């Protein structure tokens, strides 16, 4: 009976599983379409009511027009909107507008939820464009929602395969634009109407090209210390190497220069230095690109002189991210051990030059905090973490484990760090503040294959609280860094405490410590400071940044300075010339937005609670405090002459103040009421008469400020206003920046340059974009730049447009980009500023000698990607053609440093500058340089 049942089940499952899946997909599709239909009908009704109200104002003079034009137009637009959002249009134009939408719905139902923000259905409500007169001769025949739904389902079946590109849609729209005076963009089914300015005679002739300007990463502010360890080292070049976001920075503190390795595609989490002190290995976590595809975690080994990638290992091997890694020491760094941050914390050993995985084994389900090769025994690897220390004997492809036994000593909760003494013994530091010395059970070097156990031979009380990090000095002495007591202690050869110094409380607890020049040492802290100090002279701050999500950014109106504010309650004013912190101040609230008064004397800062502060830009003194509502303030914007201040809030209102005494006195002037969602962006007209604002539900509204802050009903009246600034993300001059398939939250900020040539944009996919201005054609091309590893929250040009500043969200980083013309970006330029290391030991001389022949540097990249592809999805030639191509970074020792801040000059020269941080998934890995 059981056998019969089993065979019956098999046959039933074979016949019905696919049928059930199809029916489930169809049902999910119908439910989603009904929800979409409701949303669209609501939006349509709101649009019709608004237009009817506008038409009643001029009822007498436009009766005829209303019958055949305005009322009909409203109805036609409602129908057009429903059709485009749900896939139903009439006539031949159905194919060109609705196929993308329908195919997305059907495919989304099949493949399940998207990796992006909410669901595949949310993503499927894509942004599309339509012209105002497109359906002038069409009749509205859909009498009910059910008919529309039936049409949607039928069309979804018909158009499962083809996907119509945005380019095809825009061609259709351009052909019909000549009839009307506005453009319509649809965001998640909602129509957004933008009126074409009078100076555009024929929209069909409008083109948006790539801007001639490029961005080049000049400086990175900040350091990731809050949740990382052992990630600050001094190189022989005199540079401190550390990381933040997806950038590894090499900072020369004496010459105040930075170089950057930009090979990673997501957060860098760990760093290891090769025994030759030239090559560096960095590991990153897993990520997701803008299309929801996974970015695989991997390790990159690169040359710190030329910044060229030597090898990429672990693609497809590591699951969650690289937790820690270490080069072997006894065999001159031929091997690399890596701990995966997955649940099993897999330990792998690699011959990194051959890119081959030699051994792999599960360590433990508990957290693993460190891995190290023994400096004299090439077959011994040590790992430690939560409640454990393991001694691994590596022979061939196998790893044998011996667990450290604590015996009579108290077992700590965490063994946080380890180091090797000159005797070959192992020293560990734990969460109880104890130092333990582990010695081999046999005094002789083991010759057998079986692992020899290590036993505790000595215990020393080290710190109050945990021992977080330790560092062996050249002299054989040892430094340890404490967590709770914030002390750095120097231990002599007999492990006796020699000297100690306490890190001041404002810098946080100690996360990393390493040897510096002479008797100096470097310290990384939990509040993202890098300090340089000695026991005699105390500490100097070399690197600092924010410690929490960063949103507020404002550029000084007349000086090369900018201000940032974040959820860590810090307000910081930075000097963009010498890349230093001018001052910082702590607020009572989380800062979210800011703007300088045009005089530069004061700065207004909006917070999460509705309070806003005015600070003196020189002394940081508090000038004024005001409160508007009790919700987050999203935008502060002074008028061009500084006589008015607009405050946009999440309570849907814009509060206006008159300003006097160079920004020191404020009195309430009025309130703009009319938005149905929170304010996101706003801009002033040059004469202070009008405000343009965007909201969370994709409205573009205009306000008449002198006449009581009234909402301007006829928005076409504002189409020719020359806005003093342009930060609104929706509008005729910028709508081309929106990507195809956007859900409306993909763009966090944009800004037009002061010379009105380019638009910089911050998106949700870790990218900074540069578009030409105006950007008034769908799917406009842009230069893309990667450095952030979190959503980019804000962008701002400095007052002379010499630089662009971008801020990261969760990565807490600030990036300073230099604007360069394509013609001026040459190797000579790159060597003049932030150039390659100047003081190098003899082993570094070949690259620096090659600097004398800069002619070969910038020539190859432009020829390699001569086509003007604005944003290719394919990875860079670095990964595709590793061998001898002129594009590949792995041309290490015999090639000059390609750039001061990139893996190669490609990042600044090619139209698609996304290639500086390649996506490695699914690609043939790099081969080692010959």
mmCIF file with all atom_site columns, N, CA, C and O in Angstrom, residues 212-216 818-832 858 905 908-909:
data_model
loop_
_atom_site.group_PDB
_atom_site.id
_atom_site.type_symbol
_atom_site.label_atom_id
_atom_site.label_alt_id
_atom_site.label_comp_id
_atom_site.label_asym_id
_atom_site.label_entity_id
_atom_site.label_seq_id
_atom_site.pdbx_PDB_ins_code
_atom_site.Cartn_x
_atom_site.Cartn_y
_atom_site.Cartn_z
_atom_site.occupancy
_atom_site.B_iso_or_equiv
_atom_site.pdbx_formal_charge
_atom_site.auth_seq_id
_atom_site.auth_comp_id
_atom_site.auth_asym_id
_atom_site.auth_atom_id
_atom_site.pdbx_PDB_model_num
ATOM 1  N N  . UNK A 1 212 ? 31.235 66.799 -19.970 1.00 0.00 ? 212 UNK A N  1
ATOM 2  C CA . UNK A 1 212 ? 32.681 66.718 -20.208 1.00 0.00 ? 212 UNK A CA 1
ATOM 3  C C  . UNK A 1 212 ? 33.445 66.646 -18.891 1.00 0.00 ? 212 UNK A C  1
ATOM 4  O O  . UNK A 1 212 ? 34.570 66.177 -18.847 1.00 0.00 ? 212 UNK A O  1
ATOM 5  N N  . UNK A 1 213 ? 32.828 67.124 -17.798 1.00 0.00 ? 213 UNK A N  1
ATOM 6  C CA . UNK A 1 213 ? 33.484 67.067 -16.497 1.00 0.00 ? 213 UNK A CA 1
ATOM 7  C C  . UNK A 1 213 ? 33.460 65.636 -15.951 1.00 0.00 ? 213 UNK A C  1
ATOM 8  O O  . UNK A 1 213 ? 32.544 64.871 -16.211 1.00 0.00 ? 213 UNK A O  1
ATOM 9  N N  . UNK A 1 214 ? 34.485 65.326 -15.194 1.00 0.00 ? 214 UNK A N  1
ATOM 10 C CA . UNK A 1 214 ? 34.560 64.035 -14.495 1.00 0.00 ? 214 UNK A CA 1
ATOM 11 C C  . UNK A 1 214 ? 34.833 64.295 -13.020 1.00 0.00 ? 214 UNK A C  1
ATOM 12 O O  . UNK A 1 214 ? 35.214 65.392 -12.631 1.00 0.00 ? 214 UNK A O  1
ATOM 13 N N  . UNK A 1 215 ? 34.655 63.258 -12.230 1.00 0.00 ? 215 UNK A N  1
ATOM 14 C CA . UNK A 1 215 ? 34.999 63.331 -10.815 1.00 0.00 ? 215 UNK A CA 1
ATOM 15 C C  . UNK A 1 215 ? 36.213 62.444 -10.543 1.00 0.00 ? 215 UNK A C  1
ATOM 16 O O  . UNK A 1 215 ? 36.362 61.375 -11.135 1.00 0.00 ? 215 UNK A O  1
ATOM 17 N N  . UNK A 1 216 ? 37.048 62.907 -9.641  1.00 0.00 ? 216 UNK A N  1
ATOM 18 C CA . UNK A 1 216 ? 38.223 62.138 -9.239  1.00 0.00 ? 216 UNK A CA 1
ATOM 19 C C  . UNK A 1 216 ? 38.303 62.204 -7.722  1.00 0.00 ? 216 UNK A C  1
ATOM 20 O O  . UNK A 1 216 ? 38.318 63.288 -7.144  1.00 0.00 ? 216 UNK A O  1
ATOM 21 N N  . UNK A 1 818 ? 37.246 65.795 -6.808  1.00 0.00 ? 818 UNK A N  1
ATOM 22 C CA . UNK A 1 818 ? 37.689 66.949 -7.590  1.00 0.00 ? 818 UNK A CA 1
ATOM 23 C C  . UNK A 1 818 ? 37.039 66.905 -8.959  1.00 0.00 ? 818 UNK A C  1
ATOM 24 O O  . UNK A 1 818 ? 37.025 65.856 -9.614  1.00 0.00 ? 818 UNK A O  1
ATOM 25 N N  . UNK A 1 819 ? 36.489 68.020 -9.415  1.00 0.00 ? 819 UNK A N  1
ATOM 26 C CA . UNK A 1 819 ? 35.930 68.104 -10.761 1.00 0.00 ? 819 UNK A CA 1
ATOM 27 C C  . UNK A 1 819 ? 37.048 68.384 -11.745 1.00 0.00 ? 819 UNK A C  1
ATOM 28 O O  . UNK A 1 819 ? 37.814 69.339 -11.564 1.00 0.00 ? 819 UNK A O  1
ATOM 29 N N  . UNK A 1 820 ? 37.146 67.565 -12.756 1.00 0.00 ? 820 UNK A N  1
ATOM 30 C CA . UNK A 1 820 ? 38.203 67.748 -13.754 1.00 0.00 ? 820 UNK A CA 1
ATOM 31 C C  . UNK A 1 820 ? 37.589 67.653 -15.140 1.00 0.00 ? 820 UNK A C  1
ATOM 32 O O  . UNK A 1 820 ? 36.635 66.907 -15.367 1.00 0.00 ? 820 UNK A O  1
ATOM 33 N N  . UNK A 1 821 ? 38.116 68.433 -16.049 1.00 0.00 ? 821 UNK A N  1
ATOM 34 C CA . UNK A 1 821 ? 37.726 68.318 -17.448 1.00 0.00 ? 821 UNK A CA 1
ATOM 35 C C  . UNK A 1 821 ? 38.411 67.096 -18.045 1.00 0.00 ? 821 UNK A C  1
ATOM 36 O O  . UNK A 1 821 ? 39.523 66.748 -17.666 1.00 0.00 ? 821 UNK A O  1
ATOM 37 N N  . UNK A 1 822 ? 37.763 66.477 -19.003 1.00 0.00 ? 822 UNK A N  1
ATOM 38 C CA . UNK A 1 822 ? 38.317 65.263 -19.601 1.00 0.00 ? 822 UNK A CA 1
ATOM 39 C C  . UNK A 1 822 ? 39.702 65.520 -20.192 1.00 0.00 ? 822 UNK A C  1
ATOM 40 O O  . UNK A 1 822 ? 40.618 64.716 -20.043 1.00 0.00 ? 822 UNK A O  1
ATOM 41 N N  . UNK A 1 823 ? 39.867 66.666 -20.844 1.00 0.00 ? 823 UNK A N  1
ATOM 42 C CA . UNK A 1 823 ? 41.141 66.956 -21.506 1.00 0.00 ? 823 UNK A CA 1
ATOM 43 C C  . UNK A 1 823 ? 42.262 67.136 -20.503 1.00 0.00 ? 823 UNK A C  1
ATOM 44 O O  . UNK A 1 823 ? 43.412 66.801 -20.768 1.00 0.00 ? 823 UNK A O  1
ATOM 45 N N  . UNK A 1 824 ? 41.917 67.675 -19.324 1.00 0.00 ? 824 UNK A N  1
ATOM 46 C CA . UNK A 1 824 ? 42.979 67.984 -18.365 1.00 0.00 ? 824 UNK A CA 1
ATOM 47 C C  . UNK A 1 824 ? 43.358 66.792 -17.516 1.00 0.00 ? 824 UNK A C  1
ATOM 48 O O  . UNK A 1 824 ? 44.338 66.831 -16.787 1.00 0.00 ? 824 UNK A O  1
ATOM 49 N N  . UNK A 1 825 ? 42.574 65.738 -17.565 1.00 0.00 ? 825 UNK A N  1
ATOM 50 C CA . UNK A 1 825 ? 42.865 64.578 -16.731 1.00 0.00 ? 825 UNK A CA 1
ATOM 51 C C  . UNK A 1 825 ? 43.942 63.733 -17.376 1.00 0.00 ? 825 UNK A C  1
ATOM 52 O O  . UNK A 1 825 ? 43.702 62.927 -18.239 1.00 0.00 ? 825 UNK A O  1
ATOM 53 N N  . UNK A 1 826 ? 45.162 63.951 -16.991 1.00 0.00 ? 826 UNK A N  1
ATOM 54 C CA . UNK A 1 826 ? 46.278 63.204 -17.558 1.00 0.00 ? 826 UNK A CA 1
ATOM 55 C C  . UNK A 1 826 ? 47.097 62.626 -16.429 1.00 0.00 ? 826 UNK A C  1
ATOM 56 O O  . UNK A 1 826 ? 46.883 62.913 -15.266 1.00 0.00 ? 826 UNK A O  1
ATOM 57 N N  . UNK A 1 827 ? 48.044 61.822 -16.782 1.00 0.00 ? 827 UNK A N  1
ATOM 58 C CA . UNK A 1 827 ? 48.898 61.240 -15.753 1.00 0.00 ? 827 UNK A CA 1
ATOM 59 C C  . UNK A 1 827 ? 49.698 62.323 -15.047 1.00 0.00 ? 827 UNK A C  1
ATOM 60 O O  . UNK A 1 827 ? 49.943 62.263 -13.857 1.00 0.00 ? 827 UNK A O  1
ATOM 61 N N  . UNK A 1 828 ? 50.060 63.346 -15.793 1.00 0.00 ? 828 UNK A N  1
ATOM 62 C CA . UNK A 1 828 ? 50.786 64.453 -15.174 1.00 0.00 ? 828 UNK A CA 1
ATOM 63 C C  . UNK A 1 828 ? 49.955 65.060 -14.076 1.00 0.00 ? 828 UNK A C  1
ATOM 64 O O  . UNK A 1 828 ? 50.428 65.314 -12.977 1.00 0.00 ? 828 UNK A O  1
ATOM 65 N N  . UNK A 1 829 ? 48.677 65.242 -14.357 1.00 0.00 ? 829 UNK A N  1
ATOM 66 C CA . UNK A 1 829 ? 47.771 65.815 -13.362 1.00 0.00 ? 829 UNK A CA 1
ATOM 67 C C  . UNK A 1 829 ? 47.699 64.923 -12.140 1.00 0.00 ? 829 UNK A C  1
ATOM 68 O O  . UNK A 1 829 ? 47.713 65.387 -11.016 1.00 0.00 ? 829 UNK A O  1
ATOM 69 N N  . UNK A 1 830 ? 47.624 63.627 -12.388 1.00 0.00 ? 830 UNK A N  1
ATOM 70 C CA . UNK A 1 830 ? 47.466 62.720 -11.259 1.00 0.00 ? 830 UNK A CA 1
ATOM 71 C C  . UNK A 1 830 ? 48.728 62.626 -10.419 1.00 0.00 ? 830 UNK A C  1
ATOM 72 O O  . UNK A 1 830 ? 48.679 62.283 -9.254  1.00 0.00 ? 830 UNK A O  1
ATOM 73 N N  . UNK A 1 831 ? 49.864 62.927 -11.010 1.00 0.00 ? 831 UNK A N  1
ATOM 74 C CA . UNK A 1 831 ? 51.093 62.854 -10.243 1.00 0.00 ? 831 UNK A CA 1
ATOM 75 C C  . UNK A 1 831 ? 51.366 64.146 -9.484  1.00 0.00 ? 831 UNK A C  1
ATOM 76 O O  . UNK A 1 831 ? 52.154 64.177 -8.558  1.00 0.00 ? 831 UNK A O  1
ATOM 77 N N  . UNK A 1 832 ? 50.716 65.225 -9.882  1.00 0.00 ? 832 UNK A N  1
ATOM 78 C CA . UNK A 1 832 ? 50.954 66.503 -9.215  1.00 0.00 ? 832 UNK A CA 1
ATOM 79 C C  . UNK A 1 832 ? 50.281 66.568 -7.868  1.00 0.00 ? 832 UNK A C  1
ATOM 80 O O  . UNK A 1 832 ? 50.761 67.213 -6.966  1.00 0.00 ? 832 UNK A O  1
ATOM 81 N N  . UNK A 1 858 ? 47.671 57.539 -19.340 1.00 0.00 ? 858 UNK A N  1
ATOM 82 C CA . UNK A 1 858 ? 46.248 57.690 -19.627 1.00 0.00 ? 858 UNK A CA 1
ATOM 83 C C  . UNK A 1 858 ? 45.829 57.239 -21.013 1.00 0.00 ? 858 UNK A C  1
ATOM 84 O O  . UNK A 1 858 ? 44.673 57.295 -21.340 1.00 0.00 ? 858 UNK A O  1
ATOM 85 N N  . UNK A 1 905 ? 43.536 54.462 -14.196 1.00 0.00 ? 905 UNK A N  1
ATOM 86 C CA . UNK A 1 905 ? 43.001 55.727 -14.690 1.00 0.00 ? 905 UNK A CA 1
ATOM 87 C C  . UNK A 1 905 ? 41.646 55.567 -15.324 1.00 0.00 ? 905 UNK A C  1
ATOM 88 O O  . UNK A 1 905 ? 40.974 56.551 -15.617 1.00 0.00 ? 905 UNK A O  1
ATOM 89 N N  . UNK A 1 908 ? 38.626 57.606 -13.958 1.00 0.00 ? 908 UNK A N  1
ATOM 90 C CA . UNK A 1 908 ? 38.409 59.004 -14.260 1.00 0.00 ? 908 UNK A CA 1
ATOM 91 C C  . UNK A 1 908 ? 38.324 59.293 -15.738 1.00 0.00 ? 908 UNK A C  1
ATOM 92 O O  . UNK A 1 908 ? 37.916 60.373 -16.127 1.00 0.00 ? 908 UNK A O  1
ATOM 93 N N  . UNK A 1 909 ? 38.699 58.338 -16.576 1.00 0.00 ? 909 UNK A N  1
ATOM 94 C CA . UNK A 1 909 ? 38.748 58.638 -17.993 1.00 0.00 ? 909 UNK A CA 1
ATOM 95 C C  . UNK A 1 909 ? 37.588 58.062 -18.778 1.00 0.00 ? 909 UNK A C  1
ATOM 96 O O  . UNK A 1 909 ? 37.187 58.621 -19.782 1.00 0.00 ? 909 UNK A O  1
#
